[in-house]
mmCIF file of C-alpha atoms in Angstrom:
data_model
loop_
_atom_site.group_PDB
_atom_site.id
_atom_site.type_symbol
_atom_site.label_atom_id
_atom_site.label_comp_id
_atom_site.label_asym_id
_atom_site.label_seq_id
_atom_site.Cartn_x
_atom_site.Cartn_y
_atom_site.Cartn_z
ATOM 1 C CA MET A 1 16.492 -0.097 -2.006
ATOM 2 C CA LYS A 2 15.618 3.586 -2.352
ATOM 3 C CA ILE A 3 12.265 4.909 -1.132
ATOM 4 C CA ASN A 4 11.043 7.846 -3.213
ATOM 5 C CA CYS A 5 9.032 10.222 -1.044
ATOM 6 C CA ILE A 6 7.282 13.583 -0.963
ATOM 7 C CA ALA A 7 6.337 15.780 1.995
ATOM 8 C CA ILE A 8 3.107 17.784 2.254
ATOM 9 C CA GLU A 9 3.170 20.353 5.052
ATOM 10 C CA ASP A 10 1.762 23.897 5.152
ATOM 11 C CA GLU A 11 3.984 25.103 8.007
ATOM 12 C CA PRO A 12 7.346 26.196 6.525
ATOM 13 C CA LEU A 13 9.387 25.332 9.624
ATOM 14 C CA ALA A 14 7.772 21.901 9.929
ATOM 15 C CA LEU A 15 8.389 21.204 6.229
ATOM 16 C CA LYS A 16 12.015 22.278 6.637
ATOM 17 C CA LYS A 17 12.441 19.931 9.609
ATOM 18 C CA ILE A 18 10.986 16.951 7.728
ATOM 19 C CA LYS A 19 13.307 17.635 4.793
ATOM 20 C CA GLU A 20 16.283 17.774 7.170
ATOM 21 C CA TYR A 21 15.295 14.425 8.665
ATOM 22 C CA ILE A 22 14.808 12.832 5.233
ATOM 23 C CA VAL A 23 18.293 13.759 3.973
ATOM 24 C CA GLN A 24 19.816 12.047 7.023
ATOM 25 C CA VAL A 25 18.375 8.670 5.990
ATOM 26 C CA ASP A 26 20.366 7.162 3.144
ATOM 27 C CA TYR A 27 17.520 5.042 1.729
ATOM 28 C CA LEU A 28 15.080 7.990 1.496
ATOM 29 C CA GLU A 29 15.005 10.064 -1.691
ATOM 30 C CA LEU A 30 13.044 13.326 -1.393
ATOM 31 C CA LEU A 31 11.401 14.067 -4.726
ATOM 32 C CA GLU A 32 9.414 17.141 -3.765
ATOM 33 C CA GLY A 33 8.016 19.180 -0.880
ATOM 34 C CA PHE A 34 4.599 20.849 -1.013
ATOM 35 C CA ASN A 35 2.971 23.494 1.188
ATOM 36 C CA ASN A 36 -0.530 22.362 0.159
ATOM 37 C CA ALA A 37 -2.244 19.130 -0.812
ATOM 38 C CA ILE A 38 -3.768 20.424 -4.055
ATOM 39 C CA ASP A 39 -0.374 20.838 -5.736
ATOM 40 C CA ALA A 40 0.559 17.350 -4.546
ATOM 41 C CA VAL A 41 -2.536 15.880 -6.226
ATOM 42 C CA GLY A 42 -1.363 17.258 -9.546
ATOM 43 C CA TYR A 43 2.158 15.958 -8.989
ATOM 44 C CA LEU A 44 0.942 12.435 -8.214
ATOM 45 C CA LYS A 45 -1.010 12.285 -11.474
ATOM 46 C CA GLU A 46 2.297 12.476 -13.323
ATOM 47 C CA ASN A 47 4.703 10.819 -10.877
ATOM 48 C CA THR A 48 4.919 7.657 -8.793
ATOM 49 C CA VAL A 49 6.114 7.768 -5.188
ATOM 50 C CA ASP A 50 6.622 5.129 -2.502
ATOM 51 C CA LEU A 51 5.955 7.238 0.592
ATOM 52 C CA ILE A 52 4.142 10.451 1.540
ATOM 53 C CA PHE A 53 4.719 12.476 4.708
ATOM 54 C CA LEU A 54 1.370 14.177 5.217
ATOM 55 C CA ASP A 55 0.140 16.938 7.500
ATOM 56 C CA VAL A 56 -3.551 16.819 8.468
ATOM 57 C CA ARG A 57 -4.740 20.375 9.114
ATOM 58 C CA MET A 58 -4.221 22.299 5.897
ATOM 59 C CA LYS A 59 -6.213 24.960 4.077
ATOM 60 C CA LYS A 60 -8.388 24.179 1.045
ATOM 61 C CA LEU A 61 -7.758 20.418 1.164
ATOM 62 C CA SER A 62 -7.041 18.666 4.449
ATOM 63 C CA GLY A 63 -4.754 15.678 4.776
ATOM 64 C CA ILE A 64 -7.727 13.389 5.458
ATOM 65 C CA GLN A 65 -9.603 14.655 2.381
ATOM 66 C CA PHE A 66 -6.440 14.185 0.346
ATOM 67 C CA LEU A 67 -6.086 10.592 1.570
ATOM 68 C CA GLU A 68 -9.720 9.772 0.836
ATOM 69 C CA ALA A 69 -9.339 11.059 -2.727
ATOM 70 C CA LEU A 70 -6.110 9.192 -3.501
ATOM 71 C CA GLN A 71 -6.188 6.279 -5.918
ATOM 72 C CA ASN A 72 -3.562 3.543 -5.475
ATOM 73 C CA LYS A 73 -2.229 4.979 -2.231
ATOM 74 C CA PRO A 74 1.493 4.716 -1.560
ATOM 75 C CA LYS A 75 2.684 4.325 2.020
ATOM 76 C CA VAL A 76 1.625 7.327 4.117
ATOM 77 C CA ILE A 77 3.059 8.659 7.375
ATOM 78 C CA ILE A 78 0.889 11.335 8.944
ATOM 79 C CA THR A 79 2.699 14.198 10.694
ATOM 80 C CA SER A 80 0.359 16.198 12.897
ATOM 81 C CA ALA A 81 0.237 18.244 16.076
ATOM 82 C CA TYR A 82 -3.254 16.866 16.796
ATOM 83 C CA ASP A 83 -3.819 13.319 18.010
ATOM 84 C CA GLU A 84 -7.590 13.317 17.387
ATOM 85 C CA TYR A 85 -7.012 12.348 13.757
ATOM 86 C CA ALA A 86 -5.068 9.203 14.590
ATOM 87 C CA LEU A 87 -8.047 6.821 14.457
ATOM 88 C CA LYS A 88 -9.239 8.201 11.127
ATOM 89 C CA GLY A 89 -5.711 7.927 9.773
ATOM 90 C CA TYR A 90 -5.455 4.264 10.680
ATOM 91 C CA GLU A 91 -8.901 3.620 9.193
ATOM 92 C CA LEU A 92 -7.365 4.926 5.962
ATOM 93 C CA ASP A 93 -4.499 2.463 6.431
ATOM 94 C CA VAL A 94 -1.645 4.880 7.086
ATOM 95 C CA ALA A 95 1.726 3.337 7.919
ATOM 96 C CA ASP A 96 2.321 5.499 11.001
ATOM 97 C CA TYR A 97 1.201 8.629 12.840
ATOM 98 C CA LEU A 98 3.918 11.014 14.014
ATOM 99 C CA LEU A 99 2.750 13.475 16.647
ATOM 100 C CA LYS A 100 4.561 16.830 16.476
ATOM 101 C CA PRO A 101 7.049 17.686 17.727
ATOM 102 C CA PHE A 102 8.742 14.355 17.036
ATOM 103 C CA THR A 103 12.410 13.491 17.396
ATOM 104 C CA PHE A 104 14.678 12.113 14.702
ATOM 105 C CA ASP A 105 14.744 8.778 16.565
ATOM 106 C CA ARG A 106 10.964 8.552 16.355
ATOM 107 C CA PHE A 107 11.065 9.567 12.686
ATOM 108 C CA LEU A 108 13.674 6.901 11.953
ATOM 109 C CA LYS A 109 11.612 4.223 13.671
ATOM 110 C CA SER A 110 8.659 5.165 11.493
ATOM 111 C CA VAL A 111 10.516 5.114 8.172
ATOM 112 C CA ASP A 112 12.295 1.870 9.127
ATOM 113 C CA LYS A 113 8.867 0.309 9.533
ATOM 114 C CA VAL A 114 7.907 1.413 6.015
ATOM 115 C CA TYR A 115 11.246 0.222 4.619
ATOM 116 C CA ASN A 116 10.730 -3.255 6.097
ATOM 117 C CA GLN A 117 7.180 -3.429 4.739
ATOM 118 C CA LEU A 118 8.335 -2.502 1.243
ATOM 119 C CA MET A 119 11.194 -5.007 1.398
ATOM 120 C CA GLU A 120 8.752 -7.771 2.358
ATOM 121 C CA THR A 121 6.471 -6.763 -0.510
ATOM 122 C CA ASN A 122 9.298 -6.775 -3.028
ATOM 123 C CA SER A 123 10.653 -10.124 -1.886
ATOM 124 C CA SER A 124 7.209 -11.767 -1.893
ATOM 125 C CA SER A 125 6.904 -11.404 -5.657
ATOM 126 C CA SER A 126 10.569 -11.568 -6.620
ATOM 127 C CA ASN A 127 10.385 -15.330 -7.215
ATOM 128 C CA GLY A 128 7.698 -14.856 -9.853
ATOM 129 C CA TYR A 129 4.755 -16.196 -7.877
ATOM 130 C CA ILE A 130 2.440 -15.361 -4.994
ATOM 131 C CA PHE A 131 0.200 -17.346 -2.643
ATOM 132 C CA VAL A 132 -3.386 -16.249 -2.041
ATOM 133 C CA LYS A 133 -6.010 -17.592 0.322
ATOM 134 C CA THR A 134 -9.162 -19.038 -1.217
ATOM 135 C CA GLU A 135 -12.110 -20.490 0.657
ATOM 136 C CA HIS A 136 -10.564 -23.854 1.507
ATOM 137 C CA ARG A 137 -6.879 -23.637 0.621
ATOM 138 C CA ILE A 138 -3.923 -21.453 -0.292
ATOM 139 C CA GLU A 139 -3.312 -21.221 -4.037
ATOM 140 C CA LYS A 140 0.010 -20.581 -5.757
ATOM 141 C CA ILE A 141 -0.313 -18.191 -8.703
ATOM 142 C CA VAL A 142 2.455 -17.517 -11.207
ATOM 143 C CA ILE A 143 2.503 -13.734 -11.629
ATOM 144 C CA ASN A 144 3.173 -13.906 -15.359
ATOM 145 C CA ASP A 145 -0.020 -15.962 -15.795
ATOM 146 C CA ILE A 146 -2.268 -13.192 -14.410
ATOM 147 C CA LEU A 147 -4.337 -11.437 -17.082
ATOM 148 C CA PHE A 148 -6.439 -9.134 -14.928
ATOM 149 C CA ILE A 149 -8.126 -8.907 -11.536
ATOM 150 C CA GLN A 150 -11.811 -8.131 -11.091
ATOM 151 C CA GLY A 151 -13.551 -6.828 -7.984
ATOM 152 C CA MET A 152 -16.703 -8.711 -7.025
ATOM 153 C CA LYS A 153 -18.262 -7.175 -3.904
ATOM 154 C CA ASP A 154 -16.053 -8.281 -0.970
ATOM 155 C CA TYR A 155 -13.949 -10.603 -3.139
ATOM 156 C CA LEU A 156 -11.424 -10.329 -5.937
ATOM 157 C CA GLN A 157 -11.389 -12.721 -8.854
ATOM 158 C CA ILE A 158 -7.919 -13.272 -10.306
ATOM 159 C CA HIS A 159 -8.099 -14.249 -13.980
ATOM 160 C CA THR A 160 -5.126 -16.256 -15.256
ATOM 161 C CA ASN A 161 -4.370 -18.072 -18.506
ATOM 162 C CA ASP A 162 -6.254 -21.167 -17.408
ATOM 163 C CA ARG A 163 -8.349 -20.467 -14.299
ATOM 164 C CA LYS A 164 -10.138 -17.974 -12.063
ATOM 165 C CA ILE A 165 -9.303 -17.723 -8.361
ATOM 166 C CA MET A 166 -11.597 -16.040 -5.839
ATOM 167 C CA THR A 167 -9.908 -14.483 -2.808
ATOM 168 C CA LEU A 168 -10.985 -12.270 0.079
ATOM 169 C CA GLN A 169 -8.407 -9.541 -0.535
ATOM 170 C CA THR A 170 -8.356 -5.832 -1.307
ATOM 171 C CA PHE A 171 -7.030 -4.142 -4.424
ATOM 172 C CA LYS A 172 -4.598 -2.247 -2.219
ATOM 173 C CA ASN A 173 -3.061 -5.441 -0.815
ATOM 174 C CA LEU A 174 -2.568 -6.981 -4.235
ATOM 175 C CA LEU A 175 -1.122 -3.811 -5.761
ATOM 176 C CA GLU A 176 1.450 -3.723 -2.966
ATOM 177 C CA ILE A 177 2.546 -7.267 -3.827
ATOM 178 C CA LEU A 178 2.355 -7.309 -7.624
ATOM 179 C CA PRO A 179 5.099 -5.642 -9.700
ATOM 180 C CA ASP A 180 3.971 -2.071 -10.364
ATOM 181 C CA ASN A 181 5.815 -1.974 -13.689
ATOM 182 C CA ASP A 182 3.091 -4.220 -15.138
ATOM 183 C CA PHE A 183 -0.045 -4.183 -12.986
ATOM 184 C CA GLN A 184 -2.165 -1.038 -12.996
ATOM 185 C CA ARG A 185 -5.636 -0.215 -11.762
ATOM 186 C CA VAL A 186 -7.834 1.120 -14.565
ATOM 187 C CA HIS A 187 -11.254 1.079 -12.890
ATOM 188 C CA ASN A 188 -12.732 0.776 -9.408
ATOM 189 C CA SER A 189 -13.332 -2.885 -10.259
ATOM 190 C CA TYR A 190 -10.288 -3.811 -12.347
ATOM 191 C CA ILE A 191 -6.513 -4.198 -12.290
ATOM 192 C CA VAL A 192 -4.900 -5.222 -15.579
ATOM 193 C CA SER A 193 -1.563 -6.664 -16.606
ATOM 194 C CA ILE A 194 -0.225 -4.144 -19.120
ATOM 195 C CA SER A 195 1.808 -6.815 -20.899
ATOM 196 C CA LYS A 196 -1.367 -8.831 -21.582
ATOM 197 C CA ILE A 197 -3.249 -5.966 -23.276
ATOM 198 C CA GLU A 198 -4.053 -6.779 -26.911
ATOM 199 C CA ASN A 199 -5.638 -3.463 -27.853
ATOM 200 C CA ILE A 200 -7.399 -0.403 -26.439
ATOM 201 C CA GLU A 201 -10.422 1.098 -28.150
ATOM 202 C CA ARG A 202 -12.813 3.746 -26.838
ATOM 203 C CA ASN A 203 -11.308 3.436 -23.360
ATOM 204 C CA ARG A 204 -11.875 -0.300 -23.291
ATOM 205 C CA ILE A 205 -9.023 -2.767 -22.913
ATOM 206 C CA ARG A 206 -9.146 -6.099 -24.684
ATOM 207 C CA ILE A 207 -7.409 -9.028 -23.009
ATOM 208 C CA GLY A 208 -8.360 -12.263 -24.726
ATOM 209 C CA LYS A 209 -12.151 -12.322 -24.994
ATOM 210 C CA ASN A 210 -12.541 -9.816 -22.165
ATOM 211 C CA LEU A 211 -13.309 -6.103 -22.552
ATOM 212 C CA ILE A 212 -12.271 -4.091 -19.510
ATOM 213 C CA PRO A 213 -13.416 -0.476 -19.091
ATOM 214 C CA ILE A 214 -11.046 2.368 -18.258
ATOM 215 C CA SER A 215 -12.894 4.745 -15.941
ATOM 216 C CA ASP A 216 -12.526 8.532 -16.082
ATOM 217 C CA SER A 217 -10.945 8.596 -12.617
ATOM 218 C CA TYR A 218 -8.075 6.296 -13.711
ATOM 219 C CA LYS A 219 -7.785 7.244 -17.381
ATOM 220 C CA ASP A 220 -5.242 10.085 -17.141
ATOM 221 C CA LYS A 221 -2.953 8.181 -14.807
ATOM 222 C CA PHE A 222 -3.111 4.993 -16.864
ATOM 223 C CA TYR A 223 -2.270 6.662 -20.188
ATOM 224 C CA GLY A 224 0.320 8.797 -18.400
ATOM 225 C CA ILE A 225 2.096 5.660 -17.153
ATOM 226 C CA LEU A 226 2.128 4.189 -20.672
ATOM 227 C CA LYS A 227 3.719 7.374 -22.013
ATOM 228 C CA GLU A 228 6.157 7.667 -19.100
ATOM 229 C CA ARG A 229 7.398 4.138 -19.758
ATOM 230 C CA LYS A 230 7.655 4.862 -23.480
ATOM 231 C CA ILE A 231 5.312 2.029 -24.416
ATOM 232 C CA LEU A 232 2.667 4.387 -25.847
ATOM 233 C CA ILE A 233 3.980 6.228 -28.905
#
């Protein structure tokens, strides 16, 4: 399995070092390196990545601000010379925090951790089903039966062909498990199965009798993914 990654680092020498480390790991594929977070925001609107190496202290847009603004976060490894941001980073669910200067051994340990997490995620849905915790039991759900997922305060409601399952999960957790070639977030409160979409009109998706809004913050990415996959012509 290849992990597609980008690096965001405003210090040229530090960016060079990260790139050198990346090319030494056969399962890492460096797509792009950025010296500021703003350019990376634009790149991520058009491209999908698995992992971001992210500096914290940067001009214009800091690493923390960048993380807080990201929708559908990939795995993130923070690279920083300052340890005071570690707690905030973990609150934002980063995979690891590398304190500069870090050795290649420490770098490898960090990316191995991400690799193992992604392998577990891929294998969990490779059989075509997932298990989710409900209030009193664990339910098996066939992935192909899922129509869409709706956020309801602290819970998610998974709508399938024949039932609705409430679970205390986050959108992030489910998006990491579900196949990203079909399931996309289109609103703060909705994930849809692209294959189950019947039509789209006025930025509203129809799936069965349900009309699901596409919010402005997800619209460009959603339509971009349809075009990228050549299913919107």
